[in-house]
Amino acid sequence: MLAAVTFDCWQTLIADDDATEGAARRLRIAGCWAALERGGVSVPEAAVAAAYDAAGEGLATLWTSGRDTSTEGQVRLLLSHLDGPLAVEPPACLLRDLAAAYAAPVLEALPLPCEGAAEALAWAASRGLRLGLICNTGRTPGRTLRPALARRHLLRYLHACTFSDEVGLRKPDSRLFQATLTALGVGPADSVHVGDDPVADVAGAKRAGLRAVHLRRKPGAPTAAEADATITSLRELPAVLAAWAGEASP
């Protein structure tokens, strides 16, 4: 029986293009610098950029451990690398302003849907399947990814969304898969996860008891030997799911 399909977010449902690649970093640094200026903290924008990049190294270490933090946690990490005027705890209003600026870029430089994303979601929804999202968020939190997905007309198909910054854990941790399936009201044996990362998505899903479809969008991308199926575009997903559900290929 096939009851639910969960999807990775970045590089599976949405991805940056040449226009948005790098835009998030520029917008986030400029927004945080402006927030600091409004809060009476005068620092060069280049210093904010250096602190942003230094914070990225700390985040990479955190993410490698399988943990995650909120936007506020990321802002505090950035501030810890900013020399000079913030030796004491910053005011709550400044932290709120910084967090808003930090989270906003995805709404100013919207990523594009991946090939076949809307069609695959619509097909699965038309079959009555429960659909979920399990996302390792990176710098962009769930609170702005939701409206970004809505603007790309993808959120309407999703019955449950799990974002790593909101739960403090990252795939391949089985608890993210389990929490999503609980929200969908289904069990792992009746569920499939689709994603591009051989470890976070394929190995994580298999460890949690789901079947896994590896989306290998680029010819040189790593393979995933554990995957139950491998596709190169989400346009191919309906045929895979139909076969598992015992239906004729669409």
CSV table of C-alpha atoms in Angstrom, one decimal:
chain,number,residue,atom,x,y,z
A,1,MET,CA,0.0,0.0,0.0
A,2,LEU,CA,1.2,3.5,-0.8
A,3,ALA,CA,-0.4,6.2,1.4
A,4,ALA,CA,2.1,9.1,1.6
A,5,VAL,CA,5.0,10.8,-0.2
A,6,THR,CA,7.4,13.1,1.5
A,7,PHE,CA,9.8,15.4,-0.3
A,8,ASP,CA,13.1,17.2,0.3
A,9,CYS,CA,12.9,20.9,-0.3
A,10,TRP,CA,16.2,22.4,-1.7
A,11,GLN,CA,17.3,20.9,-5.0
A,12,THR,CA,14.2,18.7,-5.1
A,13,LEU,CA,11.2,21.0,-5.1
A,14,ILE,CA,13.0,24.3,-5.4
A,15,ALA,CA,16.4,25.5,-6.5
A,16,ASP,CA,18.3,28.8,-7.1
A,17,ASP,CA,19.1,29.8,-10.7
A,18,ASP,CA,21.8,32.2,-12.0
A,19,ALA,CA,19.7,35.2,-10.9
A,20,THR,CA,19.2,34.1,-7.3
A,21,GLU,CA,22.5,32.3,-6.8
A,22,GLY,CA,24.4,34.4,-4.2
A,23,ALA,CA,21.6,36.9,-3.9
A,24,ALA,CA,20.6,35.5,-0.5
A,25,ARG,CA,24.0,36.2,1.0
A,26,ARG,CA,24.2,39.7,-0.3
A,27,LEU,CA,20.6,40.6,0.8
A,28,ARG,CA,21.2,39.0,4.2
A,29,ILE,CA,24.4,40.9,4.9
A,30,ALA,CA,22.9,44.2,3.7
A,31,GLY,CA,19.8,43.6,5.8
A,32,CYS,CA,21.7,42.8,8.9
A,33,TRP,CA,24.0,45.8,8.5
A,34,ALA,CA,21.0,48.1,8.0
A,35,ALA,CA,19.3,46.6,11.1
A,36,LEU,CA,22.4,47.3,13.2
A,37,GLU,CA,22.5,50.8,11.9
A,38,ARG,CA,18.9,51.3,12.9
A,39,GLY,CA,19.7,49.9,16.3
A,40,GLY,CA,22.5,52.4,16.8
A,41,VAL,CA,25.3,49.9,16.2
A,42,SER,CA,27.6,51.4,13.6
A,43,VAL,CA,29.9,48.9,12.0
A,44,PRO,CA,31.3,48.6,8.4
A,45,GLU,CA,29.2,46.4,6.1
A,46,ALA,CA,32.4,44.5,5.4
A,47,ALA,CA,32.7,43.6,9.1
A,48,VAL,CA,29.1,42.2,8.9
A,49,ALA,CA,30.1,40.1,5.9
A,50,ALA,CA,33.2,38.7,7.6
A,51,ALA,CA,31.1,37.8,10.7
A,52,TYR,CA,28.5,36.2,8.4
A,53,ASP,CA,31.1,34.0,6.8
A,54,ALA,CA,32.7,33.1,10.1
A,55,ALA,CA,29.3,32.2,11.5
A,56,GLY,CA,28.9,29.9,8.5
A,57,GLU,CA,31.9,27.8,9.6
A,58,GLY,CA,30.2,27.4,13.0
A,59,LEU,CA,27.0,26.4,11.4
A,60,ALA,CA,28.7,23.9,9.2
A,61,THR,CA,30.1,22.2,12.3
A,62,LEU,CA,26.7,22.2,14.0
A,63,TRP,CA,25.0,20.8,10.9
A,64,THR,CA,27.6,18.1,10.6
A,65,SER,CA,26.6,17.0,14.1
A,66,GLY,CA,23.0,16.5,13.0
A,67,ARG,CA,21.7,19.5,14.9
A,68,ASP,CA,20.3,22.8,13.8
A,69,THR,CA,19.4,26.2,15.3
A,70,SER,CA,16.8,28.9,14.9
A,71,THR,CA,17.2,32.1,12.9
A,72,GLU,CA,17.7,33.8,16.3
A,73,GLY,CA,20.4,31.3,17.1
A,74,GLN,CA,22.1,32.1,13.8
A,75,VAL,CA,21.9,35.8,14.4
A,76,ARG,CA,23.5,35.4,17.8
A,77,LEU,CA,26.3,33.4,16.2
A,78,LEU,CA,26.9,36.1,13.7
A,79,LEU,CA,27.0,38.7,16.4
A,80,SER,CA,29.5,36.7,18.4
A,81,HIS,CA,31.9,37.1,15.4
A,82,LEU,CA,31.3,40.9,15.2
A,83,ASP,CA,34.1,42.7,17.0
A,84,GLY,CA,33.6,45.9,19.0
A,85,PRO,CA,30.2,47.4,19.9
A,86,LEU,CA,28.2,44.3,21.0
A,87,ALA,CA,30.1,43.1,24.1
A,88,VAL,CA,26.9,43.0,26.0
A,89,GLU,CA,23.5,41.4,25.3
A,90,PRO,CA,21.8,43.3,22.5
A,91,PRO,CA,18.3,44.7,23.0
A,92,ALA,CA,15.4,42.3,22.2
A,93,CYS,CA,14.1,44.8,19.6
A,94,LEU,CA,17.5,44.7,17.8
A,95,LEU,CA,17.5,40.9,17.8
A,96,ARG,CA,14.0,40.8,16.3
A,97,ASP,CA,15.0,43.3,13.6
A,98,LEU,CA,18.1,41.3,12.7
A,99,ALA,CA,16.2,38.0,12.6
A,100,ALA,CA,13.6,39.5,10.3
A,101,ALA,CA,16.4,40.8,8.0
A,102,TYR,CA,18.2,37.5,8.1
A,103,ALA,CA,15.1,35.4,7.2
A,104,ALA,CA,13.8,37.7,4.4
A,105,PRO,CA,16.0,37.1,1.4
A,106,VAL,CA,14.2,34.1,0.0
A,107,LEU,CA,11.1,36.3,-0.5
A,108,GLU,CA,13.1,38.9,-2.4
A,109,ALA,CA,15.0,36.4,-4.6
A,110,LEU,CA,12.5,33.5,-5.0
A,111,PRO,CA,14.0,30.2,-6.0
A,112,LEU,CA,12.4,28.4,-8.9
A,113,PRO,CA,10.5,25.2,-8.8
A,114,CYS,CA,12.5,22.2,-10.0
A,115,GLU,CA,11.5,20.6,-13.2
A,116,GLY,CA,8.3,18.6,-12.8
A,117,ALA,CA,7.7,19.6,-9.1
A,118,ALA,CA,4.3,21.1,-9.5
A,119,GLU,CA,3.2,18.3,-11.8
A,120,ALA,CA,4.4,15.5,-9.5
A,121,LEU,CA,2.8,17.1,-6.5
A,122,ALA,CA,-0.5,17.6,-8.4
A,123,TRP,CA,-0.5,14.0,-9.6
A,124,ALA,CA,0.2,12.5,-6.2
A,125,ALA,CA,-2.5,14.8,-4.6
A,126,SER,CA,-5.0,13.7,-7.2
A,127,ARG,CA,-4.4,10.1,-6.1
A,128,GLY,CA,-5.3,10.9,-2.5
A,129,LEU,CA,-1.8,10.5,-1.2
A,130,ARG,CA,-0.8,12.4,1.9
A,131,LEU,CA,2.1,14.8,1.0
A,132,GLY,CA,4.8,16.2,3.3
A,133,LEU,CA,8.0,18.2,3.2
A,134,ILE,CA,11.1,17.4,5.3
A,135,CYS,CA,13.7,20.2,4.9
A,136,ASN,CA,17.2,20.9,6.1
A,137,THR,CA,16.8,24.6,6.1
A,138,GLY,CA,20.3,26.0,6.0
A,139,ARG,CA,20.3,29.8,6.4
A,140,THR,CA,16.6,30.2,5.3
A,141,PRO,CA,14.1,29.3,8.0
A,142,GLY,CA,10.8,27.5,7.7
A,143,ARG,CA,8.9,30.7,8.5
A,144,THR,CA,9.9,32.3,5.2
A,145,LEU,CA,10.2,29.0,3.2
A,146,ARG,CA,6.5,28.5,3.7
A,147,PRO,CA,5.5,31.7,2.0
A,148,ALA,CA,8.2,31.2,-0.7
A,149,LEU,CA,6.7,27.8,-1.5
A,150,ALA,CA,3.2,29.3,-1.5
A,151,ARG,CA,4.3,31.9,-4.0
A,152,ARG,CA,5.6,29.1,-6.2
A,153,HIS,CA,2.2,27.3,-5.9
A,154,LEU,CA,3.7,24.3,-4.2
A,155,LEU,CA,2.7,24.7,-0.5
A,156,ARG,CA,-1.0,24.1,-1.3
A,157,TYR,CA,-0.2,20.4,-2.0
A,158,LEU,CA,1.6,19.7,1.3
A,159,HIS,CA,-0.3,18.5,4.3
A,160,ALA,CA,2.7,18.7,6.7
A,161,CYS,CA,6.0,20.5,6.7
A,162,THR,CA,9.0,19.7,8.9
A,163,PHE,CA,11.8,22.3,9.0
A,164,SER,CA,15.1,21.5,10.7
A,165,ASP,CA,15.5,25.0,12.2
A,166,GLU,CA,12.2,24.6,14.0
A,167,VAL,CA,12.9,21.2,15.5
A,168,GLY,CA,16.7,21.5,16.1
A,169,LEU,CA,17.6,18.4,14.2
A,170,ARG,CA,18.6,17.7,10.6
A,171,LYS,CA,18.2,14.8,8.2
A,172,PRO,CA,19.2,12.0,8.2
A,173,ASP,CA,17.9,11.9,11.8
A,174,SER,CA,15.0,9.5,11.8
A,175,ARG,CA,13.0,11.7,14.1
A,176,LEU,CA,12.3,14.2,11.4
A,177,PHE,CA,10.8,11.5,9.2
A,178,GLN,CA,8.9,10.0,12.1
A,179,ALA,CA,7.5,13.4,13.1
A,180,THR,CA,6.4,14.1,9.6
A,181,LEU,CA,4.7,10.8,9.1
A,182,THR,CA,2.9,11.2,12.5
A,183,ALA,CA,1.6,14.6,11.3
A,184,LEU,CA,0.4,12.9,8.1
A,185,GLY,CA,-1.2,10.1,10.0
A,186,VAL,CA,0.6,7.3,8.1
A,187,GLY,CA,3.3,4.7,8.9
A,188,PRO,CA,6.7,4.3,7.2
A,189,ALA,CA,5.9,1.1,5.5
A,190,ASP,CA,3.2,2.9,3.4
A,191,SER,CA,5.4,5.9,2.7
A,192,VAL,CA,8.0,7.1,0.2
A,193,HIS,CA,10.6,9.9,0.5
A,194,VAL,CA,12.0,11.7,-2.5
A,195,GLY,CA,15.2,13.7,-2.4
A,196,ASP,CA,18.5,14.5,-4.0
A,197,ASP,CA,20.9,13.8,-1.1
A,198,PRO,CA,22.2,10.2,-0.9
A,199,VAL,CA,22.8,10.5,2.9
A,200,ALA,CA,20.2,13.0,4.2
A,201,ASP,CA,17.4,11.8,2.0
A,202,VAL,CA,18.0,8.3,0.9
A,203,ALA,CA,19.9,6.8,3.8
A,204,GLY,CA,17.8,8.8,6.3
A,205,ALA,CA,14.5,7.6,4.8
A,206,LYS,CA,15.6,4.0,4.6
A,207,ARG,CA,16.8,4.1,8.2
A,208,ALA,CA,13.3,5.4,9.2
A,209,GLY,CA,11.6,2.6,7.4
A,210,LEU,CA,10.4,4.4,4.3
A,211,ARG,CA,11.1,3.6,0.7
A,212,ALA,CA,13.4,6.2,-1.0
A,213,VAL,CA,13.5,7.7,-4.5
A,214,HIS,CA,16.8,9.4,-5.3
A,215,LEU,CA,16.4,12.5,-7.5
A,216,ARG,CA,19.8,12.6,-9.4
A,217,ARG,CA,19.3,15.8,-11.4
A,218,LYS,CA,22.8,16.1,-12.7
A,219,PRO,CA,24.8,13.3,-14.4
A,220,GLY,CA,27.8,13.9,-12.2
A,221,ALA,CA,25.9,13.8,-8.9
A,222,PRO,CA,26.7,11.1,-6.4
A,223,THR,CA,24.7,7.9,-6.7
A,224,ALA,CA,22.6,6.3,-3.9
A,225,ALA,CA,23.0,2.5,-3.8
A,226,GLU,CA,20.3,2.2,-1.2
A,227,ALA,CA,17.6,3.9,-3.2
A,228,ASP,CA,14.5,1.9,-4.2
A,229,ALA,CA,14.4,4.0,-7.4
A,230,THR,CA,16.5,6.7,-9.1
A,231,ILE,CA,15.1,9.4,-11.3
A,232,THR,CA,16.6,12.4,-13.1
A,233,SER,CA,13.5,14.6,-13.0
A,234,LEU,CA,10.4,14.8,-10.9
A,235,ARG,CA,8.5,14.3,-14.2
A,236,GLU,CA,9.5,10.6,-13.8
A,237,LEU,CA,8.1,10.3,-10.3
A,238,PRO,CA,4.4,9.5,-11.2
A,239,ALA,CA,5.4,6.5,-13.2
A,240,VAL,CA,7.5,5.1,-10.2
A,241,LEU,CA,4.7,5.8,-7.7
A,242,ALA,CA,2.0,4.3,-10.0
A,243,ALA,CA,4.0,1.1,-10.3
A,244,TRP,CA,4.3,0.8,-6.6
A,245,ALA,CA,0.6,1.5,-6.1
A,246,GLY,CA,-0.3,-1.1,-8.7
A,247,GLU,CA,-1.6,1.5,-11.2
A,248,ALA,CA,-1.1,1.9,-14.9
A,249,SER,CA,1.7,4.3,-15.7
A,250,PRO,CA,0.5,7.8,-16.3
